[in-house]
Amino acid sequence: MKAFIYTRARDSAQATNAAADGKTTKFIAGGTNLLDLMKLQVEMPEQLVDINRIGLDKIEETPEGGLKIGAMVRNAALATDLRVRTRYEALSRALLSGASAQLRNKATTGGNLLQRTRCYYFYDTTKPCNKRSPGSGCAALGGFNRIHAILGASEHCIATHPSDMAVAMRLLDATVETVKADGSTRTIPIATLHKLPGDTPDQETVLARDELITSVTLPPPPPGRQIYRKVRDRASYAFALVSVAAIIDQSGRSRMAFGGLAPKPWRVEAADQQTDPDAIADHVLQGAAGYGANDFKIPLARRVIRAVLRDIKG
Amino acid sequence: MEQIIKVRFSANGQHPELDLDPRTTLLDALREHLRLTGVKKGCDHGQCGACTVLVNGQRINSCLSLAVMHEGDDIATIETEDSAIIAALQDAFIEHDGFQCGYCTPGQICSAAGMLDEIRRGVPSHVTKLLGEETIQITDAEVRERMSGNICRCAAYPNIVRAIMQAAGAVP
């Protein structure tokens, strides 16, 4: 691990001010992804700002009937909250399907959204990677790409976003609240938080360098039954090959969001108008392309859509 | 420029004050500075669970946390002498032969202690059928799912599950 300056922030103002001082800075919350990457020298910040003591660790009811989740709420605490379990089952299930119990005890709501891809070549500093080292190329294109994207990728990067939590939040149309060093705040729909790679795969979100996620707000849950289905190579403690968060109401109308397929949680609103599983899949998978070892994800996603709709109808 | 940070936490009832390079993980602080070598370094990337310790009663991977982030925390490792459940798990692992080489065992036992407390507190898991119910039954399936962050290279899993089930029943 490269040396860095460690700063312990007391509140979000101190944290964002530290991040605005010119050094390359990372906020550290759970640290479960960041420290992993720092040990491999994939991440080499000059400064780490510890935000574990800034508060932002409450889950509160909103006047609209939703929930406002502090950015520092740990994944285990969020999945366990009875309001989440009963009103946002897809979110609770998504969280519980991710990582291990030890990691969920540390990982935070804000950090989960900002976790980096698990592309093997991003982690391997001996290989080219446009995300880690812009302009160096993409080793995944002609390499082992079983876990890689079939939607939203580019010729520069085919990495996927690994989060389960973010897929459920995308389904629920969550918004992400942030603050910057100058005190300005904004609300970002989760659909626009993550960027597609295009020719700048190193730029993964719309956040500025001194911008800190303070909370995630869930609107009231849409009517219908919520589920999260995750298909992976191992029954526990593995990233999704394909995952789907879905809400299906009594009339059979559904909305879905997908993980494991794209560089960001993937949702195609036009598919909501369809009720036939294959018609939904046609919309969701429009433009899908495999890169060899991940070709299977296209038929797998189609089958998962069918399975979810069949299971929910009982 | 090298920075040294003073950090103080409780480890198995001791209250050491350490001057640390901020890069020092909690795992390395426990092993190399406090000589609590019961906690093991396996993968050092949060994948194997050998480094699992209890921080303020919750299990975490000590390899993926910086020691300086634990100012004021209460840390328990396998060497703790004031945990009835860790003592019961140690006995049960011996009785049921819950290991071969033993390298993962301290992490397995600390993880199991944290896991049983999570079940008592009503934390659900991926295999919990009804999320709305606050009481969770301890079953083999629940134990297996909840212990998936602890790898045993010798594959002593069936005996580990038996040992955990016995300790869960022995300590209320």
Short mmCIF file of C-alpha atoms in Angstrom, two decimals:
data_model
loop_
_atom_site.label_atom_id
_atom_site.label_comp_id
_atom_site.label_asym_id
_atom_site.label_seq_id
_atom_site.Cartn_x
_atom_site.Cartn_y
_atom_site.Cartn_z
CA MET A 1 0.00 0.00 0.00
CA LYS A 2 1.31 3.45 -0.91
CA ALA A 3 1.65 5.98 1.91
CA PHE A 4 -1.21 8.45 2.38
CA ILE A 5 -2.22 11.18 4.78
CA TYR A 6 -4.97 10.04 7.13
CA THR A 7 -7.59 12.56 8.24
CA ARG A 8 -10.45 11.82 10.61
CA ALA A 9 -13.49 13.98 9.83
CA ARG A 10 -15.98 15.02 12.51
CA ASP A 11 -18.74 16.05 10.11
CA SER A 12 -19.50 16.20 6.40
CA ALA A 13 -18.22 19.80 6.10
CA GLN A 14 -14.82 18.81 7.44
CA ALA A 15 -14.77 15.76 5.15
CA THR A 16 -15.63 17.65 1.97
CA ASN A 17 -13.23 20.50 2.80
CA ALA A 18 -10.40 18.00 3.23
CA ALA A 19 -11.28 16.48 -0.14
CA ALA A 20 -11.15 19.90 -1.83
CA ASP A 21 -7.57 20.66 -0.79
CA GLY A 22 -5.89 19.53 -4.02
CA LYS A 23 -4.57 16.12 -2.97
CA THR A 24 -6.11 13.06 -4.62
CA THR A 25 -8.51 12.05 -1.88
CA LYS A 26 -10.78 9.14 -1.11
CA PHE A 27 -13.42 9.08 1.59
CA ILE A 28 -13.15 5.85 3.57
CA ALA A 29 -16.27 4.40 5.22
CA GLY A 30 -16.40 0.59 5.45
CA GLY A 31 -13.19 0.35 3.45
CA THR A 32 -13.99 -3.19 2.31
CA ASN A 33 -13.43 -2.42 -1.37
CA LEU A 34 -11.10 0.59 -1.15
CA LEU A 35 -8.46 -1.04 1.10
CA ASP A 36 -8.55 -4.17 -1.06
CA LEU A 37 -7.71 -2.00 -4.08
CA MET A 38 -5.12 0.07 -2.20
CA LYS A 39 -3.22 -3.07 -1.21
CA LEU A 40 -2.97 -3.95 -4.91
CA GLN A 41 -2.03 -0.35 -5.78
CA VAL A 42 -5.03 -0.06 -8.06
CA GLU A 43 -6.14 2.83 -5.85
CA MET A 44 -3.35 5.13 -4.66
CA PRO A 45 -4.93 8.16 -2.97
CA GLU A 46 -2.64 10.78 -1.44
CA GLN A 47 -5.17 11.32 1.32
CA LEU A 48 -7.79 9.17 3.06
CA VAL A 49 -10.59 10.97 4.86
CA ASP A 50 -12.18 8.72 7.47
CA ILE A 51 -15.92 9.46 7.57
CA ASN A 52 -16.86 6.80 10.14
CA ARG A 53 -17.56 9.45 12.79
CA ILE A 54 -19.61 11.95 10.79
CA GLY A 55 -23.03 10.51 11.71
CA LEU A 56 -25.39 9.98 8.72
CA ASP A 57 -26.19 6.55 10.15
CA LYS A 58 -29.98 6.79 10.63
CA ILE A 59 -32.93 5.50 8.62
CA GLU A 60 -35.82 7.96 8.77
CA GLU A 61 -39.40 8.08 7.47
CA THR A 62 -40.02 10.76 4.85
CA PRO A 63 -43.24 12.84 4.79
CA GLU A 64 -44.07 11.19 1.43
CA GLY A 65 -44.11 7.71 2.99
CA GLY A 66 -40.66 6.63 1.90
CA LEU A 67 -37.38 6.16 3.75
CA LYS A 68 -34.29 8.34 3.93
CA ILE A 69 -31.23 6.16 4.46
CA GLY A 70 -28.08 7.80 5.84
CA ALA A 71 -25.01 7.17 3.68
CA MET A 72 -23.20 5.56 6.64
CA VAL A 73 -25.94 3.01 7.40
CA ARG A 74 -24.20 -0.36 7.17
CA ASN A 75 -25.50 -2.91 4.68
CA ALA A 76 -26.42 -5.37 7.47
CA ALA A 77 -28.34 -2.70 9.39
CA LEU A 78 -30.24 -1.65 6.26
CA ALA A 79 -31.16 -5.23 5.34
CA THR A 80 -32.33 -5.86 8.93
CA ASP A 81 -34.49 -2.75 9.40
CA LEU A 82 -38.08 -4.00 9.68
CA ARG A 83 -39.40 -1.12 7.56
CA VAL A 84 -37.06 -2.17 4.76
CA ARG A 85 -37.87 -5.86 5.21
CA THR A 86 -41.62 -5.31 5.02
CA ARG A 87 -41.93 -2.39 2.56
CA TYR A 88 -38.82 -2.82 0.38
CA GLU A 89 -38.27 -6.56 0.37
CA ALA A 90 -36.31 -6.42 -2.92
CA LEU A 91 -33.75 -4.13 -1.29
CA SER A 92 -33.39 -6.29 1.81
CA ARG A 93 -33.06 -9.43 -0.33
CA ALA A 94 -30.53 -7.79 -2.64
CA LEU A 95 -28.36 -6.73 0.30
CA LEU A 96 -28.54 -10.18 1.90
CA SER A 97 -27.48 -11.83 -1.36
CA GLY A 98 -24.34 -9.73 -1.55
CA ALA A 99 -20.86 -10.28 -0.07
CA SER A 100 -20.42 -12.06 3.29
CA ALA A 101 -21.86 -11.26 6.71
CA GLN A 102 -18.50 -9.80 7.84
CA LEU A 103 -18.42 -7.44 4.86
CA ARG A 104 -22.08 -6.44 5.25
CA ASN A 105 -21.35 -5.42 8.84
CA LYS A 106 -18.80 -2.88 7.58
CA ALA A 107 -19.95 -1.86 4.08
CA THR A 108 -22.06 1.29 3.90
CA THR A 109 -24.94 2.50 1.75
CA GLY A 110 -22.86 5.23 0.10
CA GLY A 111 -19.82 3.02 -0.34
CA ASN A 112 -21.82 0.21 -1.87
CA LEU A 113 -23.01 2.56 -4.64
CA LEU A 114 -19.43 3.64 -5.33
CA GLN A 115 -17.75 0.23 -5.27
CA ARG A 116 -15.54 -0.54 -8.22
CA THR A 117 -15.92 -3.29 -10.80
CA ARG A 118 -14.70 -6.82 -10.09
CA CYS A 119 -13.21 -7.19 -13.61
CA TYR A 120 -10.11 -9.37 -13.15
CA TYR A 121 -8.04 -7.12 -15.39
CA PHE A 122 -8.92 -3.97 -13.44
CA TYR A 123 -7.41 -5.70 -10.39
CA ASP A 124 -4.33 -6.99 -12.25
CA THR A 125 -1.84 -4.13 -12.60
CA THR A 126 0.28 -6.16 -15.04
CA LYS A 127 -2.54 -6.01 -17.63
CA PRO A 128 -3.90 -3.15 -19.70
CA CYS A 129 -7.12 -1.59 -18.40
CA ASN A 130 -8.67 1.67 -19.59
CA LYS A 131 -10.54 2.08 -16.33
CA ARG A 132 -7.42 1.81 -14.16
CA SER A 133 -4.95 3.29 -16.61
CA PRO A 134 -6.75 5.34 -19.33
CA GLY A 135 -5.49 4.67 -22.84
CA SER A 136 -3.77 1.38 -22.00
CA GLY A 137 -6.42 -0.83 -23.65
CA CYS A 138 -8.89 -3.46 -22.46
CA ALA A 139 -7.58 -6.94 -21.70
CA ALA A 140 -11.10 -8.27 -21.06
CA LEU A 141 -12.21 -7.82 -24.69
CA GLY A 142 -10.12 -10.75 -25.89
CA GLY A 143 -9.60 -12.34 -22.49
CA PHE A 144 -11.61 -14.17 -19.85
CA ASN A 145 -14.87 -12.26 -19.88
CA ARG A 146 -17.40 -14.65 -18.35
CA ILE A 147 -18.50 -12.03 -15.80
CA HIS A 148 -18.52 -9.07 -18.17
CA ALA A 149 -21.19 -6.79 -19.63
CA ILE A 150 -23.56 -7.54 -22.50
CA LEU A 151 -25.29 -4.14 -22.34
CA GLY A 152 -23.99 -0.58 -22.10
CA ALA A 153 -20.36 -1.54 -22.69
CA SER A 154 -17.98 0.10 -25.14
CA GLU A 155 -14.91 -0.87 -27.15
CA HIS A 156 -12.90 0.66 -24.30
CA CYS A 157 -14.42 -1.20 -21.35
CA ILE A 158 -16.80 -4.12 -20.81
CA ALA A 159 -16.73 -4.17 -17.00
CA THR A 160 -19.93 -4.59 -14.95
CA HIS A 161 -21.05 -2.76 -11.83
CA PRO A 162 -20.99 -5.40 -9.08
CA SER A 163 -23.58 -4.05 -6.62
CA ASP A 164 -26.77 -5.93 -5.75
CA MET A 165 -28.05 -3.11 -3.53
CA ALA A 166 -27.87 -0.57 -6.35
CA VAL A 167 -30.02 -2.79 -8.59
CA ALA A 168 -32.83 -2.82 -6.03
CA MET A 169 -32.46 0.94 -5.51
CA ARG A 170 -32.67 1.47 -9.27
CA LEU A 171 -35.89 -0.59 -9.33
CA LEU A 172 -37.30 1.58 -6.55
CA ASP A 173 -36.25 4.87 -8.25
CA ALA A 174 -34.14 5.97 -5.31
CA THR A 175 -32.46 9.37 -5.27
CA VAL A 176 -28.95 10.08 -4.01
CA GLU A 177 -28.34 13.22 -1.93
CA THR A 178 -24.89 14.81 -1.86
CA VAL A 179 -22.98 17.77 -0.44
CA LYS A 180 -19.85 19.55 -1.69
CA ALA A 181 -17.14 21.58 0.07
CA ASP A 182 -18.88 24.86 -0.77
CA GLY A 183 -21.94 23.56 1.12
CA SER A 184 -24.06 23.09 -2.00
CA THR A 185 -26.31 20.05 -2.07
CA ARG A 186 -28.05 18.22 -4.86
CA THR A 187 -30.35 15.27 -5.46
CA ILE A 188 -29.32 12.80 -8.14
CA PRO A 189 -31.71 10.15 -9.50
CA ILE A 190 -29.95 6.81 -9.16
CA ALA A 191 -30.50 6.26 -12.89
CA THR A 192 -28.04 9.06 -13.63
CA LEU A 193 -25.50 8.53 -10.81
CA HIS A 194 -23.40 6.02 -12.77
CA LYS A 195 -22.03 6.81 -16.23
CA LEU A 196 -21.65 4.40 -19.13
CA PRO A 197 -17.98 3.85 -20.01
CA GLY A 198 -17.90 5.32 -23.54
CA ASP A 199 -14.29 6.40 -24.09
CA THR A 200 -13.75 7.46 -20.44
CA PRO A 201 -14.35 4.28 -18.39
CA ASP A 202 -12.24 5.73 -15.57
CA GLN A 203 -15.05 8.21 -14.88
CA GLU A 204 -17.73 6.07 -13.26
CA THR A 205 -20.11 8.54 -11.65
CA VAL A 206 -21.27 12.15 -12.00
CA LEU A 207 -19.89 13.04 -8.55
CA ALA A 208 -17.28 15.80 -8.17
CA ARG A 209 -14.06 15.01 -6.28
CA ASP A 210 -15.20 16.86 -3.15
CA GLU A 211 -18.79 15.58 -3.37
CA LEU A 212 -19.95 13.29 -0.56
CA ILE A 213 -23.05 11.11 -0.62
CA THR A 214 -25.05 11.98 2.49
CA SER A 215 -28.18 9.85 2.02
CA VAL A 216 -30.27 7.74 -0.32
CA THR A 217 -34.02 8.33 -0.38
CA LEU A 218 -36.55 5.70 -1.34
CA PRO A 219 -39.94 6.91 -2.57
CA PRO A 220 -43.00 5.06 -1.22
CA PRO A 221 -42.94 1.48 -2.54
CA PRO A 222 -44.99 0.89 -5.72
CA PRO A 223 -47.83 -1.63 -5.25
CA GLY A 224 -47.03 -5.24 -5.92
CA ARG A 225 -44.84 -8.07 -4.74
CA GLN A 226 -41.11 -7.44 -4.68
CA ILE A 227 -38.43 -10.00 -5.36
CA TYR A 228 -34.71 -10.21 -5.98
CA ARG A 229 -33.38 -13.18 -7.90
CA LYS A 230 -29.62 -13.65 -8.21
CA VAL A 231 -27.97 -16.23 -10.45
CA ARG A 232 -24.31 -16.89 -9.74
CA ASP A 233 -21.57 -19.51 -9.94
CA ARG A 234 -21.79 -20.30 -6.19
CA ALA A 235 -24.84 -20.34 -3.92
CA SER A 236 -23.39 -17.77 -1.51
CA TYR A 237 -20.69 -15.10 -1.41
CA ALA A 238 -20.38 -14.60 -5.17
CA PHE A 239 -21.16 -11.76 -7.56
CA ALA A 240 -24.15 -11.99 -9.88
CA LEU A 241 -23.90 -13.36 -13.39
CA VAL A 242 -27.47 -12.13 -13.83
CA SER A 243 -29.65 -10.63 -11.13
CA VAL A 244 -33.10 -9.11 -11.31
CA ALA A 245 -35.02 -6.94 -8.89
CA ALA A 246 -38.71 -6.92 -9.74
CA ILE A 247 -42.08 -5.66 -8.62
CA ILE A 248 -45.10 -7.44 -10.02
CA ASP A 249 -48.63 -6.29 -9.25
CA GLN A 250 -51.86 -8.30 -9.18
CA SER A 251 -52.73 -7.50 -12.79
CA GLY A 252 -49.42 -9.02 -13.90
CA ARG A 253 -47.73 -5.73 -14.72
CA SER A 254 -44.11 -5.64 -13.75
CA ARG A 255 -41.07 -3.43 -13.47
CA MET A 256 -37.57 -4.81 -13.37
CA ALA A 257 -33.96 -3.77 -12.93
CA PHE A 258 -30.94 -5.94 -13.67
CA GLY A 259 -27.47 -6.56 -12.27
CA GLY A 260 -24.53 -8.41 -13.78
CA LEU A 261 -25.38 -7.27 -17.30
CA ALA A 262 -24.03 -3.75 -17.59
CA PRO A 263 -21.66 -1.08 -16.22
CA LYS A 264 -24.54 0.24 -14.11
CA PRO A 265 -27.84 -1.09 -12.75
CA TRP A 266 -29.83 -1.73 -15.93
CA ARG A 267 -33.47 -0.78 -16.30
CA VAL A 268 -35.55 -0.41 -19.46
CA GLU A 269 -38.76 1.43 -18.61
CA ALA A 270 -40.36 0.53 -21.97
CA ALA A 271 -40.42 -3.12 -20.89
CA ASP A 272 -42.92 -2.23 -18.11
CA GLN A 273 -45.65 -1.98 -20.77
CA GLN A 274 -45.24 -5.66 -21.64
CA THR A 275 -46.66 -8.66 -19.81
CA ASP A 276 -45.32 -11.50 -21.96
CA PRO A 277 -41.90 -12.65 -20.62
CA ASP A 278 -40.31 -12.84 -24.05
CA ALA A 279 -41.57 -9.37 -24.99
CA ILE A 280 -40.09 -8.02 -21.75
CA ALA A 281 -36.80 -9.77 -22.53
CA ASP A 282 -36.81 -8.38 -26.09
CA HIS A 283 -36.98 -4.85 -24.70
CA VAL A 284 -34.45 -5.37 -21.91
CA LEU A 285 -31.93 -7.14 -24.14
CA GLN A 286 -32.18 -4.78 -27.09
CA GLY A 287 -28.62 -4.21 -28.34
CA ALA A 288 -27.16 -6.95 -26.14
CA ALA A 289 -23.82 -8.31 -27.34
CA GLY A 290 -21.52 -10.93 -25.86
CA TYR A 291 -17.74 -11.04 -26.08
CA GLY A 292 -17.28 -14.81 -26.20
CA ALA A 293 -17.24 -16.25 -22.70
CA ASN A 294 -20.19 -14.13 -21.59
CA ASP A 295 -22.48 -14.88 -24.57
CA PHE A 296 -24.48 -17.15 -22.25
CA LYS A 297 -25.76 -14.14 -20.30
CA ILE A 298 -28.16 -13.22 -23.13
CA PRO A 299 -30.22 -16.46 -23.00
CA LEU A 300 -29.68 -16.66 -19.22
CA ALA A 301 -31.21 -13.22 -18.69
CA ARG A 302 -34.18 -14.22 -20.81
CA ARG A 303 -34.69 -17.38 -18.77
CA VAL A 304 -34.37 -15.51 -15.49
CA ILE A 305 -37.11 -13.09 -16.59
CA ARG A 306 -39.35 -16.05 -17.44
CA ALA A 307 -38.56 -17.80 -14.14
CA VAL A 308 -39.26 -14.73 -12.03
CA LEU A 309 -42.64 -14.11 -13.68
CA ARG A 310 -43.59 -17.77 -13.41
CA ASP A 311 -42.56 -18.04 -9.75
CA ILE A 312 -44.42 -14.95 -8.70
CA LYS A 313 -47.63 -16.14 -10.29
CA GLY A 314 -47.17 -19.38 -8.32
CA MET B 1 6.13 12.01 4.16
CA GLU B 2 5.41 9.37 6.77
CA GLN B 3 2.59 10.01 9.17
CA ILE B 4 2.33 8.36 12.60
CA ILE B 5 -1.05 8.26 14.33
CA LYS B 6 -1.74 7.51 17.97
CA VAL B 7 -4.60 5.07 18.41
CA ARG B 8 -6.14 3.51 21.46
CA PHE B 9 -8.65 0.68 21.57
CA SER B 10 -9.53 -2.21 23.81
CA ALA B 11 -8.29 -5.66 22.75
CA ASN B 12 -9.39 -8.63 24.88
CA GLY B 13 -9.59 -6.35 27.89
CA GLN B 14 -6.16 -4.72 27.40
CA HIS B 15 -6.02 -1.01 26.60
CA PRO B 16 -2.91 -0.52 24.51
CA GLU B 17 -1.88 2.83 23.04
CA LEU B 18 -0.20 2.37 19.69
CA ASP B 19 1.75 4.71 17.42
CA LEU B 20 0.96 3.46 13.95
CA ASP B 21 1.65 4.12 10.31
CA PRO B 22 -1.93 4.71 9.09
CA ARG B 23 -1.49 1.90 6.55
CA THR B 24 -1.48 -0.66 9.38
CA THR B 25 -4.54 -2.87 9.16
CA LEU B 26 -6.39 -3.86 12.30
CA LEU B 27 -5.16 -7.41 11.61
CA ASP B 28 -1.50 -6.37 11.54
CA ALA B 29 -1.93 -4.17 14.63
CA LEU B 30 -3.35 -7.15 16.54
CA ARG B 31 -0.76 -9.65 15.32
CA GLU B 32 2.42 -7.64 14.93
CA HIS B 33 2.00 -4.91 17.55
CA LEU B 34 -0.06 -6.64 20.26
CA ARG B 35 1.17 -10.18 19.54
CA LEU B 36 -2.37 -11.52 19.46
CA THR B 37 -1.34 -14.13 16.92
CA GLY B 38 -4.52 -16.18 17.38
CA VAL B 39 -6.09 -14.03 14.69
CA LYS B 40 -4.80 -15.33 11.35
CA LYS B 41 -3.82 -13.74 8.05
CA GLY B 42 -5.14 -15.80 5.15
CA CYS B 43 -5.83 -14.00 1.90
CA ASP B 44 -5.50 -10.45 3.34
CA HIS B 45 -8.30 -9.38 0.95
CA GLY B 46 -11.51 -10.18 2.82
CA GLN B 47 -12.20 -13.35 0.89
CA CYS B 48 -11.29 -16.13 3.33
CA GLY B 49 -12.46 -14.96 6.78
CA ALA B 50 -9.38 -16.22 8.69
CA CYS B 51 -8.89 -12.72 10.14
CA THR B 52 -12.44 -12.42 11.53
CA VAL B 53 -12.62 -10.63 14.90
CA LEU B 54 -15.45 -9.05 16.88
CA VAL B 55 -15.49 -5.24 16.97
CA ASN B 56 -18.04 -3.88 19.44
CA GLY B 57 -19.61 -7.35 19.26
CA GLN B 58 -19.88 -7.48 15.46
CA ARG B 59 -17.80 -9.74 13.25
CA ILE B 60 -15.65 -8.08 10.61
CA ASN B 61 -12.64 -8.90 8.45
CA SER B 62 -9.76 -7.28 10.34
CA CYS B 63 -7.62 -7.31 7.18
CA LEU B 64 -9.95 -4.85 5.44
CA SER B 65 -9.99 -2.23 8.16
CA LEU B 66 -7.30 0.24 9.22
CA ALA B 67 -6.31 0.17 12.88
CA VAL B 68 -6.57 3.98 13.05
CA MET B 69 -10.28 3.68 12.20
CA HIS B 70 -10.85 1.83 15.49
CA GLU B 71 -10.10 4.53 18.06
CA GLY B 72 -12.13 3.70 21.17
CA ASP B 73 -13.48 0.40 19.84
CA ASP B 74 -13.80 -2.81 21.84
CA ILE B 75 -12.12 -5.70 20.01
CA ALA B 76 -12.29 -9.41 20.85
CA THR B 77 -10.18 -12.11 19.21
CA ILE B 78 -10.06 -15.87 19.72
CA GLU B 79 -7.80 -15.20 22.74
CA THR B 80 -10.57 -13.43 24.68
CA GLU B 81 -11.25 -14.95 28.08
CA ASP B 82 -14.59 -13.33 28.81
CA SER B 83 -16.88 -14.75 26.15
CA ALA B 84 -19.02 -17.74 27.11
CA ILE B 85 -19.95 -18.42 23.50
CA ILE B 86 -16.36 -18.39 22.23
CA ALA B 87 -15.40 -20.82 25.03
CA ALA B 88 -18.36 -23.06 24.15
CA LEU B 89 -17.48 -22.95 20.45
CA GLN B 90 -13.87 -23.93 21.20
CA ASP B 91 -15.07 -26.97 23.17
CA ALA B 92 -17.57 -27.90 20.47
CA PHE B 93 -15.01 -27.59 17.66
CA ILE B 94 -12.75 -30.01 19.54
CA GLU B 95 -15.60 -32.41 20.31
CA HIS B 96 -16.84 -32.48 16.70
CA ASP B 97 -13.43 -32.31 15.04
CA GLY B 98 -14.35 -29.03 13.33
CA PHE B 99 -10.93 -28.63 11.69
CA GLN B 100 -7.96 -30.42 10.23
CA CYS B 101 -5.06 -27.97 9.91
CA GLY B 102 -6.75 -25.43 12.19
CA TYR B 103 -5.61 -22.30 10.37
CA CYS B 104 -9.14 -21.04 9.65
CA THR B 105 -10.46 -22.06 13.08
CA PRO B 106 -9.96 -18.79 15.04
CA GLY B 107 -11.80 -16.95 12.27
CA GLN B 108 -14.50 -19.63 12.09
CA ILE B 109 -15.09 -19.40 15.84
CA CYS B 110 -15.15 -15.59 16.04
CA SER B 111 -17.40 -15.54 12.99
CA ALA B 112 -19.73 -18.14 14.54
CA ALA B 113 -19.92 -16.10 17.76
CA GLY B 114 -20.89 -13.00 15.78
CA MET B 115 -23.29 -15.03 13.65
CA LEU B 116 -25.19 -16.50 16.63
CA ASP B 117 -25.56 -13.00 18.07
CA GLU B 118 -26.90 -11.78 14.71
CA ILE B 119 -29.54 -14.54 14.76
CA ARG B 120 -30.49 -13.55 18.32
CA ARG B 121 -30.83 -9.93 17.18
CA GLY B 122 -33.10 -11.02 14.30
CA VAL B 123 -30.72 -10.25 11.44
CA PRO B 124 -32.15 -12.14 8.43
CA SER B 125 -30.10 -14.00 5.81
CA HIS B 126 -30.35 -14.90 2.13
CA VAL B 127 -32.05 -18.20 3.08
CA THR B 128 -34.53 -16.74 5.60
CA LYS B 129 -37.94 -17.54 4.11
CA LEU B 130 -40.11 -14.80 5.64
CA LEU B 131 -38.40 -11.46 6.05
CA GLY B 132 -41.25 -9.98 8.07
CA GLU B 133 -40.74 -12.36 10.99
CA GLU B 134 -38.43 -11.12 13.72
CA THR B 135 -37.54 -14.52 15.17
CA ILE B 136 -35.12 -16.62 13.17
CA GLN B 137 -34.68 -20.37 13.66
CA ILE B 138 -31.13 -21.68 13.78
CA THR B 139 -30.98 -24.37 11.10
CA ASP B 140 -28.14 -26.03 9.19
CA ALA B 141 -29.11 -24.01 6.11
CA GLU B 142 -28.99 -20.73 8.04
CA VAL B 143 -25.59 -21.60 9.53
CA ARG B 144 -24.13 -22.59 6.16
CA GLU B 145 -25.33 -19.43 4.43
CA ARG B 146 -24.25 -17.13 7.27
CA MET B 147 -20.80 -18.72 7.51
CA SER B 148 -20.04 -18.41 3.77
CA GLY B 149 -17.48 -15.70 4.48
CA ASN B 150 -15.24 -18.27 6.20
CA ILE B 151 -13.41 -20.68 3.95
CA CYS B 152 -12.01 -23.99 5.25
CA ARG B 153 -9.36 -25.30 2.85
CA CYS B 154 -9.57 -28.72 4.55
CA ALA B 155 -13.35 -28.73 3.99
CA ALA B 156 -14.29 -29.54 7.58
CA TYR B 157 -17.64 -27.89 6.91
CA PRO B 158 -20.00 -30.68 8.10
CA ASN B 159 -18.22 -30.83 11.47
CA ILE B 160 -18.04 -27.05 11.73
CA VAL B 161 -21.82 -26.88 11.29
CA ARG B 162 -22.31 -29.59 13.95
CA ALA B 163 -20.01 -27.78 16.39
CA ILE B 164 -21.82 -24.48 15.88
CA MET B 165 -25.23 -26.10 16.33
CA GLN B 166 -24.09 -27.69 19.60
CA ALA B 167 -22.61 -24.44 20.96
CA ALA B 168 -25.76 -22.55 19.92
CA GLY B 169 -27.82 -24.93 22.04
CA ALA B 170 -25.40 -24.92 24.96
CA VAL B 171 -25.21 -21.17 25.52
CA PRO B 172 -28.52 -19.30 25.89
#
